[in-house]
């Protein structure tokens, strides 16, 4: 039996997929801890009660989590209820939804609660009570995280309330709450306060509680304004949440044994529609596929170790064993090796081969890596040079020639970091990757056409950021799934932001668009069709083509007024018409014959014959 042919492209795809895999396990866990006392059900200035807004935040966050990171877990716990409903019998605390992955049933439960104009049924089912303890509610949240059977890497509690001093009459409960908050901070559980109400004073109780979680006892510390956070929680965003993790940690070798550690990150990668899963028709369970290979002659099952690959060379099949194929990729050790430096101007846009990566110092590999990395980055920025390196991301990976584009740290007005300092790893092509194109000579635009084009570009400029453009195909896919899962009667419409706003563009351009077209398409040329005049394209290249080659005296055509009176201007040649009008000081550039004839009649004040 012949071995399977060696598909190198398939091996390369496997290598690329290995880089994208997460380096560490774990998932995020969020518990919405909502105040359920009576003040939360009073309608505010917006006409909605704080409790309703809290449930809307829960619902939207779950919808976003299903798309962005379906492995994350969300729970909803209410405190200040008259009835108790939780596994640990914590008084006046109700677990509305356990800490689990969000699904359609949980979202439907929240939707059904939000459909009620008032929450009378909530009062009958759960009731309200002021005899609760914040400490007990936080302890239940901590216990919920601890009892989770799945590993949770990030733990957060979002606390919604409009009561600024819930334990005003009990110093003991206040002390218990602060102690429990400090315990949460020690086990890496973050607490975020989302307070509501214009008269909410966090200094009465919650400021000190949140400070206990953060471990910050500074007098100048202030709670952030929750308005922006509410906007984030209520915003419907169908966008994949890519974990901020490095895809590898390697050594950067400068030469002569000088090395430092760096971590590699993928800042930009295409996002695709999730793979379809095969389901059992009767049970609706996911079906796992299994592939087995059989010997063509004997029918025996072949193990992976018994399979070889081959490459045809000289009409012969050169057979490779799996171990030999693996050794073919072991060209260099993983890491970055400096080859030299080039000026920034030598790196061109057309050198782009595939999405770039980003490197940042990794102190865990070699102590002092940050200082050496910072020194290299500073000198590259100061001298405007780019390191050229050989980059091998991991074992068995093919080496690539890369350019390290330096990026300086950038801060905003609030001294918050916008851009991180580091190097963008731009992959450069090998000589085998370059394609030589036999292009035809193109027509060059003249000064007038360039000026018109500049005016059009200037009018249509806008500040571009990729965060404003969602993939319409992905958005439609997720909204259709959402409509099916939640039993919506109508499909959710998705706005395609990639479609140009022609009305707005026309209002900005006004007559500039037509002027630009008239300057480019001359001689009866129709865009997308054939030119009516054989020399139309040549005229674009020669600005002097619109001028008569030789000035023709008006005497050669007789008295222009007599000709116009007799209605015979149309019988004159274009050059004669241009010569006459130019002598009269009239601009004739880019005019067609019909326009020239009209200009002559208008200049003489004689009606043009119909």
XYZ file of N, CA and C in Angstrom, residues 103-108 478-489:
54
model
N -27.099 30.576 29.192
C -27.799 29.844 28.143
C -29.140 30.519 27.874
N -29.892 29.958 26.927
C -31.150 30.575 26.505
C -32.175 30.598 27.634
N -32.244 29.534 28.443
C -33.242 29.483 29.522
C -33.007 30.582 30.560
N -31.746 30.841 30.902
C -31.449 31.881 31.879
C -31.826 33.261 31.340
N -31.559 33.487 30.057
C -31.899 34.783 29.459
C -33.412 34.946 29.373
N -34.122 33.874 29.047
C -35.587 33.943 28.991
C -36.175 34.257 30.362
N -24.718 35.754 14.392
C -25.014 35.702 15.824
C -26.435 36.149 16.120
N -26.924 37.166 15.421
C -28.285 37.639 15.674
C -29.324 36.606 15.239
N -29.044 35.871 14.164
C -29.967 34.812 13.742
C -30.023 33.691 14.775
N -28.867 33.321 15.305
C -28.834 32.286 16.348
C -29.580 32.771 17.594
N -29.375 34.034 17.950
C -30.056 34.605 19.116
C -31.570 34.579 18.937
N -32.040 34.938 17.740
C -33.482 34.952 17.486
C -34.076 33.550 17.567
N -33.342 32.553 17.070
C -33.836 31.173 17.128
C -33.833 30.643 18.561
N -32.763 30.920 19.294
C -32.640 30.376 20.651
C -33.651 30.989 21.609
N -33.968 32.274 21.427
C -34.872 32.967 22.349
C -36.295 33.058 21.815
N -36.579 32.353 20.720
C -37.939 32.266 20.163
C -38.508 33.634 19.791
N -37.663 34.472 19.192
C -38.165 35.765 18.729
C -39.015 35.563 17.478
N -40.066 36.364 17.340
C -40.943 36.248 16.169
C -40.287 36.784 14.906
